[in-house]
PDB file of C-alpha atoms in Angstrom:
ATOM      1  CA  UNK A   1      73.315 -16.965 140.140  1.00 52.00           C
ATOM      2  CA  UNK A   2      75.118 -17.781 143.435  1.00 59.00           C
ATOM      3  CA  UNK A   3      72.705 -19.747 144.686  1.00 76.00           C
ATOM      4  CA  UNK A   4      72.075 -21.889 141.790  1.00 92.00           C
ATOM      5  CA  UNK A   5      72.527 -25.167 142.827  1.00 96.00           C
ATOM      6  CA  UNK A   6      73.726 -28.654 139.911  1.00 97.00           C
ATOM      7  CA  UNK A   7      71.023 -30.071 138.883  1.00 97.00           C
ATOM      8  CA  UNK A   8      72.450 -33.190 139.869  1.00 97.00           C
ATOM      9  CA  UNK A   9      72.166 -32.317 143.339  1.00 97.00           C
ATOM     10  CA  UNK A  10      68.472 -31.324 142.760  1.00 98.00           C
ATOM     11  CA  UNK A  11      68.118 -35.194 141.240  1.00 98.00           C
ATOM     12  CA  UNK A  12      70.018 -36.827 144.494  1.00 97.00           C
ATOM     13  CA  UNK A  13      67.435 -34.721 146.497  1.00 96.00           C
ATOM     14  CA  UNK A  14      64.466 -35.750 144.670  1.00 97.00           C
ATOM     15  CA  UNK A  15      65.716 -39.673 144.809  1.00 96.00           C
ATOM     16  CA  UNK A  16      66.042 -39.034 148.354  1.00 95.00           C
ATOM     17  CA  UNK A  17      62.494 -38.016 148.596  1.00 95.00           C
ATOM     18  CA  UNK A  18      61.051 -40.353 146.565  1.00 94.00           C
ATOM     19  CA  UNK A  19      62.359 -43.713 147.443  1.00 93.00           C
ATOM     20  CA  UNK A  20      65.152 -44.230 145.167  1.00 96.00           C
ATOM     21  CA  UNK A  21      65.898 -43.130 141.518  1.00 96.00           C
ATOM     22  CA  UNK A  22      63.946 -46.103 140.220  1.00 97.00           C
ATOM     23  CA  UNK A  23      61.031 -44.840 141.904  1.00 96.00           C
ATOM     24  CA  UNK A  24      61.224 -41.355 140.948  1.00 96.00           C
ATOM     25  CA  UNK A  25      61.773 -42.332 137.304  1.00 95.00           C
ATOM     26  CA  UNK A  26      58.914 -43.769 137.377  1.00 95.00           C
ATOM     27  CA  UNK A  27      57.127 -41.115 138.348  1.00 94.00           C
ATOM     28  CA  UNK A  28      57.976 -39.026 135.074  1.00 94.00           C
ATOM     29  CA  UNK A  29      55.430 -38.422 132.468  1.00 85.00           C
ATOM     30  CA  UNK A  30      56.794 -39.186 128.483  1.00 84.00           C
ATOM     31  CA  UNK A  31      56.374 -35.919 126.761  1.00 81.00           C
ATOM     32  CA  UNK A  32      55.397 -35.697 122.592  1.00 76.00           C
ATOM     33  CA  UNK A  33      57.715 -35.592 120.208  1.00 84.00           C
ATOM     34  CA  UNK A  34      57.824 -32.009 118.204  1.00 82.00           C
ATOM     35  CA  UNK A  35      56.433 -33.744 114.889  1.00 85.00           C
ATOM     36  CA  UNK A  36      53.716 -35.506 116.750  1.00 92.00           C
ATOM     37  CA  UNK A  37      52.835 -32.357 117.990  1.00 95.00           C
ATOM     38  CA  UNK A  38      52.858 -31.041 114.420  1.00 94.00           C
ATOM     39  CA  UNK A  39      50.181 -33.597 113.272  1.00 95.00           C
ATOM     40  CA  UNK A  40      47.640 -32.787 116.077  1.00 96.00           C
ATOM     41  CA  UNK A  41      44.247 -32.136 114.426  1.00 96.00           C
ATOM     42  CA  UNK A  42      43.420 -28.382 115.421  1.00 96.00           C
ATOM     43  CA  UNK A  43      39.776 -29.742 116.894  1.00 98.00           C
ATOM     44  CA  UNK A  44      42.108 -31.651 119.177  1.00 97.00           C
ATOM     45  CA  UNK A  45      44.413 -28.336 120.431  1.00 97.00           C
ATOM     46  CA  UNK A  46      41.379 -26.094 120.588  1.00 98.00           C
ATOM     47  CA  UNK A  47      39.434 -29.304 123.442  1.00 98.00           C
ATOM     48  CA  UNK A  48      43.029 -29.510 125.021  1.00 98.00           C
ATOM     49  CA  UNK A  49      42.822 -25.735 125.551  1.00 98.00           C
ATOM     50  CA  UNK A  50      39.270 -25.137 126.417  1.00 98.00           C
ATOM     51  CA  UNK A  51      39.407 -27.871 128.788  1.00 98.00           C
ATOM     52  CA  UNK A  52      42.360 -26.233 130.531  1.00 98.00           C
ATOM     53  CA  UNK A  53      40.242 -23.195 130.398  1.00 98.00           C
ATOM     54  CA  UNK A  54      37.888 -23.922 132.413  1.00 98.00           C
ATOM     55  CA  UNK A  55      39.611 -26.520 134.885  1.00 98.00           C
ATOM     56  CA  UNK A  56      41.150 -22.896 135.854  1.00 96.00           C
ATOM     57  CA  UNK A  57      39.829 -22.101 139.623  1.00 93.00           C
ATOM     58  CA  UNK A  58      37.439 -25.095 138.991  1.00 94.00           C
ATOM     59  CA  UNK A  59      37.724 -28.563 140.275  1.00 95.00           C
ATOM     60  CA  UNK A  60      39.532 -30.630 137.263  1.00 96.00           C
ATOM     61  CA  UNK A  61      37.803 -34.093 137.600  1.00 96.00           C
ATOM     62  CA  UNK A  62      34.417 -31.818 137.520  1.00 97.00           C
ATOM     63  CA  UNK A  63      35.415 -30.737 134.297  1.00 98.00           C
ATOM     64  CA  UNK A  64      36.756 -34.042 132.913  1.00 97.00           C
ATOM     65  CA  UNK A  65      33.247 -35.647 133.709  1.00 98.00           C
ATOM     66  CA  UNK A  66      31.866 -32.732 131.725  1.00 98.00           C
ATOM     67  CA  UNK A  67      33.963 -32.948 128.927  1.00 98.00           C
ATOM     68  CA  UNK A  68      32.162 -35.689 126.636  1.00 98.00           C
ATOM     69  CA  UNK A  69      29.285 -33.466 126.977  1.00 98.00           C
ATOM     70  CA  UNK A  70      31.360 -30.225 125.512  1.00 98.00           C
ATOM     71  CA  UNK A  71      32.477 -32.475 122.817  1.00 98.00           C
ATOM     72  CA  UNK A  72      28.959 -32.965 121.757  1.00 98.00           C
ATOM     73  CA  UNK A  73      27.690 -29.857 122.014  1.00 98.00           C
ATOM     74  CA  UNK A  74      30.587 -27.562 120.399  1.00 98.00           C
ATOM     75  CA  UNK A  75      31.043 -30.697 117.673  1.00 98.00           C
ATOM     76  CA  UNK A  76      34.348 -32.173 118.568  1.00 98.00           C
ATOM     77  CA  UNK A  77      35.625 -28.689 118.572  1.00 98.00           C
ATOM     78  CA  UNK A  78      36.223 -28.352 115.216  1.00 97.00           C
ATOM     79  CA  UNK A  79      37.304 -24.285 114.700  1.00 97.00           C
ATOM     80  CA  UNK A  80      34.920 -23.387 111.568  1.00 96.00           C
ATOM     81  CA  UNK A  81      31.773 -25.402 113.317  1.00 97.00           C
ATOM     82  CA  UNK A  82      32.443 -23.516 116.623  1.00 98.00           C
ATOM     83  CA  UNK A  83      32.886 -20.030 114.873  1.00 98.00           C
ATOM     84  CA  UNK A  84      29.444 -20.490 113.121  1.00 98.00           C
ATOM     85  CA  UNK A  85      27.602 -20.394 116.330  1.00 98.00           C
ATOM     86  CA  UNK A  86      24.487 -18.085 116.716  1.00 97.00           C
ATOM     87  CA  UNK A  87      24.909 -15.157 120.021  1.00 96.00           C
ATOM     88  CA  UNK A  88      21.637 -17.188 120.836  1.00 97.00           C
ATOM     89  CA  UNK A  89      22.931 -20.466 120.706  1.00 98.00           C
ATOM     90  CA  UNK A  90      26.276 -19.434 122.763  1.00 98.00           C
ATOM     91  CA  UNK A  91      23.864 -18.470 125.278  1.00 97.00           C
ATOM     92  CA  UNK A  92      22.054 -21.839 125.438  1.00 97.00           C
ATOM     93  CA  UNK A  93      25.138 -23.687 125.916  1.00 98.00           C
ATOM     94  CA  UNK A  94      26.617 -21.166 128.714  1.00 97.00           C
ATOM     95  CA  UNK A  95      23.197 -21.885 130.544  1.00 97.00           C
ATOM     96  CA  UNK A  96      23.285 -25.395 129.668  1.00 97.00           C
ATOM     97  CA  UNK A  97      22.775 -27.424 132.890  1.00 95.00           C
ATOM     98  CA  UNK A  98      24.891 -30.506 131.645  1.00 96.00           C
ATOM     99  CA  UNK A  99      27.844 -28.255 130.761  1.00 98.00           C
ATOM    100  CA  UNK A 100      29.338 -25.232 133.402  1.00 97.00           C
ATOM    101  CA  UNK A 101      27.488 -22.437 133.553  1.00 96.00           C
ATOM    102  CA  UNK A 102      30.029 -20.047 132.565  1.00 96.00           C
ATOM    103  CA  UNK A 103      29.335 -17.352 129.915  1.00 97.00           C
ATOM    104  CA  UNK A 104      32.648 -15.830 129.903  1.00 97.00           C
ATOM    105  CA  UNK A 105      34.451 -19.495 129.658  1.00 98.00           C
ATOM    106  CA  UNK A 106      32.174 -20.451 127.166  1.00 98.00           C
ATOM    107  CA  UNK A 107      32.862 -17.604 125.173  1.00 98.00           C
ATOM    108  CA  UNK A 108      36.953 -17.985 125.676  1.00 98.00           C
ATOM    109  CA  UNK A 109      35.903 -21.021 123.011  1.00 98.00           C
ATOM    110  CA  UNK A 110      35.268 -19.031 120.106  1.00 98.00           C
ATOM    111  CA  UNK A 111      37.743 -16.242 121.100  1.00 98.00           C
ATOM    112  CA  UNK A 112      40.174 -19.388 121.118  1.00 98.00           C
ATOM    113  CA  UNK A 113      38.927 -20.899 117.852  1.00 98.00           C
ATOM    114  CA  UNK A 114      39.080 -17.592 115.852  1.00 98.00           C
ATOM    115  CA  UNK A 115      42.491 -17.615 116.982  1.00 97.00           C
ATOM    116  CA  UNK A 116      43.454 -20.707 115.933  1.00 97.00           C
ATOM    117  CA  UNK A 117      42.058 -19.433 112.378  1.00 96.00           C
ATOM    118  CA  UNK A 118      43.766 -16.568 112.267  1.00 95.00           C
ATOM    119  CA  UNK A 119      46.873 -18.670 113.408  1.00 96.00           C
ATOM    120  CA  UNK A 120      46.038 -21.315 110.364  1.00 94.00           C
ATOM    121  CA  UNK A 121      45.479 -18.798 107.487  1.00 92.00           C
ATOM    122  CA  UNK A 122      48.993 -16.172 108.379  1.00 86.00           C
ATOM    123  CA  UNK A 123      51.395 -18.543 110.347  1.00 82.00           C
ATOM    124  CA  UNK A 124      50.573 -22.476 109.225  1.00 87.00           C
ATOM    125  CA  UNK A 125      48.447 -23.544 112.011  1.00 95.00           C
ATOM    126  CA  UNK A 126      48.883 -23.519 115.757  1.00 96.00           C
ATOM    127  CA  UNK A 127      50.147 -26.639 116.072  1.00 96.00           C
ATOM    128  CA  UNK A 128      53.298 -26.204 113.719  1.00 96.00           C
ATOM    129  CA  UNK A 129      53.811 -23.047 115.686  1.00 97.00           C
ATOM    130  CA  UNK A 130      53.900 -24.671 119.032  1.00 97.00           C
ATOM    131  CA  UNK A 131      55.901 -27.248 117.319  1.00 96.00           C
ATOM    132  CA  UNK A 132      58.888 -25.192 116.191  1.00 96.00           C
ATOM    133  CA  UNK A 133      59.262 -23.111 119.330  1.00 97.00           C
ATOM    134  CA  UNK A 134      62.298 -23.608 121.249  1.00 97.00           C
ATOM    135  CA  UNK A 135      62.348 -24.919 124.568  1.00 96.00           C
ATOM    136  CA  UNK A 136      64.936 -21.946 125.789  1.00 97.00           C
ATOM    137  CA  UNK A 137      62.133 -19.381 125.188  1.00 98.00           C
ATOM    138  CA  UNK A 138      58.715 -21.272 126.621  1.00 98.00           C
ATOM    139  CA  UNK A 139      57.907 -17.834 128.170  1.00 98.00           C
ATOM    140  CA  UNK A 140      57.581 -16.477 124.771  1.00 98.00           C
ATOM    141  CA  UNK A 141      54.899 -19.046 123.330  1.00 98.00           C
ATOM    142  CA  UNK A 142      53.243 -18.096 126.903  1.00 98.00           C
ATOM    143  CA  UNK A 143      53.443 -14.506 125.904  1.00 98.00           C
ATOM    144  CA  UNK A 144      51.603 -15.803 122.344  1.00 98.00           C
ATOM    145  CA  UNK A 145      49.197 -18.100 123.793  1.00 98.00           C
ATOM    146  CA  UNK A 146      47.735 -15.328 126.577  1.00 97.00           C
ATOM    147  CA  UNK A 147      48.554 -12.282 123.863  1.00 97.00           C
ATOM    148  CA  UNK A 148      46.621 -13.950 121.316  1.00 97.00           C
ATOM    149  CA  UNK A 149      44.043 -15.821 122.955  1.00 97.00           C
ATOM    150  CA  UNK A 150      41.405 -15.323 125.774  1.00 98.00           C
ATOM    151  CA  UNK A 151      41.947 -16.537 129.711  1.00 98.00           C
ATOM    152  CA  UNK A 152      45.316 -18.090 128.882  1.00 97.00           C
ATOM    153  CA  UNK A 153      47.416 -16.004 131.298  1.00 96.00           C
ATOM    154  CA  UNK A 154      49.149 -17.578 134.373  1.00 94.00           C
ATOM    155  CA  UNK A 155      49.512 -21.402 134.327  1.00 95.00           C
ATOM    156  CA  UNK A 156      46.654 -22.368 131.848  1.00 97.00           C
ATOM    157  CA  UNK A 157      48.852 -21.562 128.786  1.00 98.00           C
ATOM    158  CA  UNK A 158      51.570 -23.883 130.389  1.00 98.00           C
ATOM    159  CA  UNK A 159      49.139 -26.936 131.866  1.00 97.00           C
ATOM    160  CA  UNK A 160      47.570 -26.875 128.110  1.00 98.00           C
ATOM    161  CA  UNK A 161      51.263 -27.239 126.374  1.00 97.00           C
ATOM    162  CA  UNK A 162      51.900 -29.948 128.844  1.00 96.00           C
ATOM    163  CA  UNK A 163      48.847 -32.008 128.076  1.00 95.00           C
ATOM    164  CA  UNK A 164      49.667 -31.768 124.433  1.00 96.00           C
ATOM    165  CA  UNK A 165      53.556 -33.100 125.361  1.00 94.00           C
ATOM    166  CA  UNK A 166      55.142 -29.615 124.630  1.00 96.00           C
ATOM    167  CA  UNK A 167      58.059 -29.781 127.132  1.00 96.00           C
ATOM    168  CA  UNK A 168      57.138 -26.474 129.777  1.00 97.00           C
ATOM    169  CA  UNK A 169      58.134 -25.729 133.479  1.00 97.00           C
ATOM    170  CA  UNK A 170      55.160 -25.149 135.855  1.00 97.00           C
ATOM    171  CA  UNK A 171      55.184 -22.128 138.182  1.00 97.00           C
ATOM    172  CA  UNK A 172      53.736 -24.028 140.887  1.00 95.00           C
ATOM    173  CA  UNK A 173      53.994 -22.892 144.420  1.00 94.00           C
ATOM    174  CA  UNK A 174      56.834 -25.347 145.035  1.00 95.00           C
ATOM    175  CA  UNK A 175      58.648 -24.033 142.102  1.00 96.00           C
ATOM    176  CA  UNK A 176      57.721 -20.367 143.146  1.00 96.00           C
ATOM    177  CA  UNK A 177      59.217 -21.406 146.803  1.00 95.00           C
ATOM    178  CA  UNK A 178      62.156 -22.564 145.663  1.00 96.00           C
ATOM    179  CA  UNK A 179      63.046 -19.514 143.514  1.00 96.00           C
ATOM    180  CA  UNK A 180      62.377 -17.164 145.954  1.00 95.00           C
ATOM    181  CA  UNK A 181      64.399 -19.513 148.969  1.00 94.00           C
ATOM    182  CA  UNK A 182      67.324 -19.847 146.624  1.00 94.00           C
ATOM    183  CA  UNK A 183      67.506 -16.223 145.316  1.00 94.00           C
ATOM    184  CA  UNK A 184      67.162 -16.783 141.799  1.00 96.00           C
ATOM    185  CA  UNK A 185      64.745 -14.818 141.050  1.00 96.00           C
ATOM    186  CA  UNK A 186      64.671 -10.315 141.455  1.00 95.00           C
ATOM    187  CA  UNK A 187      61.511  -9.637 140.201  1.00 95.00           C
ATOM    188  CA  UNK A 188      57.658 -11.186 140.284  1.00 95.00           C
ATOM    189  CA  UNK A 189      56.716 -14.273 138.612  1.00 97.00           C
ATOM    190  CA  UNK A 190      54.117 -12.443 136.802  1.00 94.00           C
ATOM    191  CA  UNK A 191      56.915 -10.099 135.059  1.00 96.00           C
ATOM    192  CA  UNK A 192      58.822 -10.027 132.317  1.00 95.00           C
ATOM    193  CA  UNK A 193      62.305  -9.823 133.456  1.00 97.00           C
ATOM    194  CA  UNK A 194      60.970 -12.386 136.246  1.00 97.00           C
ATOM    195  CA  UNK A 195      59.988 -14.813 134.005  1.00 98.00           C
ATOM    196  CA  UNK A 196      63.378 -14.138 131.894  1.00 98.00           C
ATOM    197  CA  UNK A 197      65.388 -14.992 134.893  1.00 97.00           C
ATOM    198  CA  UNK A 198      63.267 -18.501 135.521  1.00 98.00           C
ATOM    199  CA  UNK A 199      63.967 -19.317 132.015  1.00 98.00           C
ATOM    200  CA  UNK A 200      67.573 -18.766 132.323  1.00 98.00           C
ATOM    201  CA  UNK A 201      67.523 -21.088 135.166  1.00 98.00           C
ATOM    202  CA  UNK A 202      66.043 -23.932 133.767  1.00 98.00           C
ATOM    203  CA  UNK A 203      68.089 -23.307 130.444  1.00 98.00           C
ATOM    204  CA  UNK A 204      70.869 -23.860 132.339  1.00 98.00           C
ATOM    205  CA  UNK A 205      69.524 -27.121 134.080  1.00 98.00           C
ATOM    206  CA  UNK A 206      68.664 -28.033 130.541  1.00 97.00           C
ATOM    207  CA  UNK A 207      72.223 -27.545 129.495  1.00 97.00           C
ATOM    208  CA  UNK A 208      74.022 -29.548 132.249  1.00 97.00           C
ATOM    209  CA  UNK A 209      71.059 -32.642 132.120  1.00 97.00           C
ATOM    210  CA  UNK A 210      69.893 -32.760 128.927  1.00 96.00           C
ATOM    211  CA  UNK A 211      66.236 -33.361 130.109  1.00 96.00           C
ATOM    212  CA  UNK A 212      63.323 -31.639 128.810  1.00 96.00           C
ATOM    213  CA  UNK A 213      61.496 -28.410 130.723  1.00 97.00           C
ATOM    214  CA  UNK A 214      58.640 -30.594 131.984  1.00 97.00           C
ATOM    215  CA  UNK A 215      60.665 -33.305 133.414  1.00 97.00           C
ATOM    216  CA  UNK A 216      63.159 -30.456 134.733  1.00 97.00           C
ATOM    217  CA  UNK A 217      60.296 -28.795 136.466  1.00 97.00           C
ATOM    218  CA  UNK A 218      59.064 -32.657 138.189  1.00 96.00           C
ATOM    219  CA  UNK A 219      61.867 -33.303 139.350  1.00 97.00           C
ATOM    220  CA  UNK A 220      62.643 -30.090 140.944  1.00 97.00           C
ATOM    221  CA  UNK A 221      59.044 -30.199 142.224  1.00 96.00           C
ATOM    222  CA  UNK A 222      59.591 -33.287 143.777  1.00 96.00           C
ATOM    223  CA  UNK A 223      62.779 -31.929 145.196  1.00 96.00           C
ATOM    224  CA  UNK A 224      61.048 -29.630 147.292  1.00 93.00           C
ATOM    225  CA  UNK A 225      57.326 -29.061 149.341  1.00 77.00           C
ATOM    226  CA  UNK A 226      54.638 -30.461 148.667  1.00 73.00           C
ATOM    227  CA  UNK A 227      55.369 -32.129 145.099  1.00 69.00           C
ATOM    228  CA  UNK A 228      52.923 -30.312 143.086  1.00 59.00           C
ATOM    229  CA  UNK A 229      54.440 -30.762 139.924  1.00 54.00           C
TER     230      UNK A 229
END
């Protein structure tokens, strides 16, 4: 990694950038703690990730102005309720005016929920799994998440971890830039080995800082381009 450069130098740059490390501080999000995670109600993981879902390649406030709606009609997304759905009333609700009319989205939910079943009867429940998994391998609960589940490749596995407060990086197209600029990176994003190599990086980071992956990936964000963090 010759071109890895101190994450300290990353933090100067984002200060820079931002107006002063009082002002950039302020800019970074809390993240949960790993038991608070622990206690989420599933009905609560399985909106988080259907929501993230279908705010992929959609506008997000859209979606959020949608979302009481999707409550209501999939019953606060409790798992059993939503896996007890007729083939006829999936349809209605894909066709539903007041939600999106997506059928393949719409059917990611119950893909999604019998997952989180199958998850709760072998393995204690997705969200002791996400829990327990170590920062220093987030590309493996990716690998889980879009192995396991339906439309969770890319960066909706990641955004739903982070609006749950599981610490992730973001490969954004800042933090893409930046890899590919600095060198750090021999393979595509989208690969294995690639995605090895990003997580070394920001293991390292992680080592010499002490901060979390999210607030690792913000700052460098906000190091670099257009701050899309």
């Amino acid at each position: 990694m010759t071109h890895l450069e101190s994450f300290s130098t990353i933090y100067q740059r984002a200060c820079e950038r931002k107006g002063g490390e009082t002002s950039l501080e302020s800019l970074l999000e809390p993240v949960g703690s790993a038991s608070a995670i622990a206690q989420l109600p599933e009905n609560r993981l399985l909106s988080a990730l259907s929501k993230k879902v279908f705010q992929s390649g959609f506008v997000w406030r859209i979606v959020e102005s949608k979302w009481p709606a999707y409550e209501q009609a999939f019953f606060n997304f409790e798992p059993m309720k939503v896996l007890m759905l007729s083939p006829e009333q999936w349809q209605a609700r894909a066709s539903d005016p007041t939600l999106i009319r997506h059928y393949k989205k719409t059917l990611a939910i119950y893909d999604n929920a019998l997952m989180m079943e199958e998850f709760r009867l072998e393995q204690g429940g997705l969200p002791q799994i996400i829990s327990d998994w170590p920062e220093d391998d987030i590309i493996g609960l990716w690998a889980l998440l879009k192995s396991k589940g339906t439309r969770l490749g890319g960066n909706t596995g990641p955004y739903f971890l982070r609006s749950i407060g599981k610490p992730t990086f973001l490969l954004t197209n800042d933090i893409k830039g930046y890899f590919k600029t600095h060198q750090l990176i021999d393979y595509g994003f989208t690969s294995q080995s690639g995605l090895k190599q990003v997580q070394a990086v920001f293991n390292h980071w992680q080592q010499e800082s002490g901060r979390n992956l999210s607030t690792l990936s913000r700052i460098l964000a906000m190091s670099v381009g257009d701050n899309r963090v």
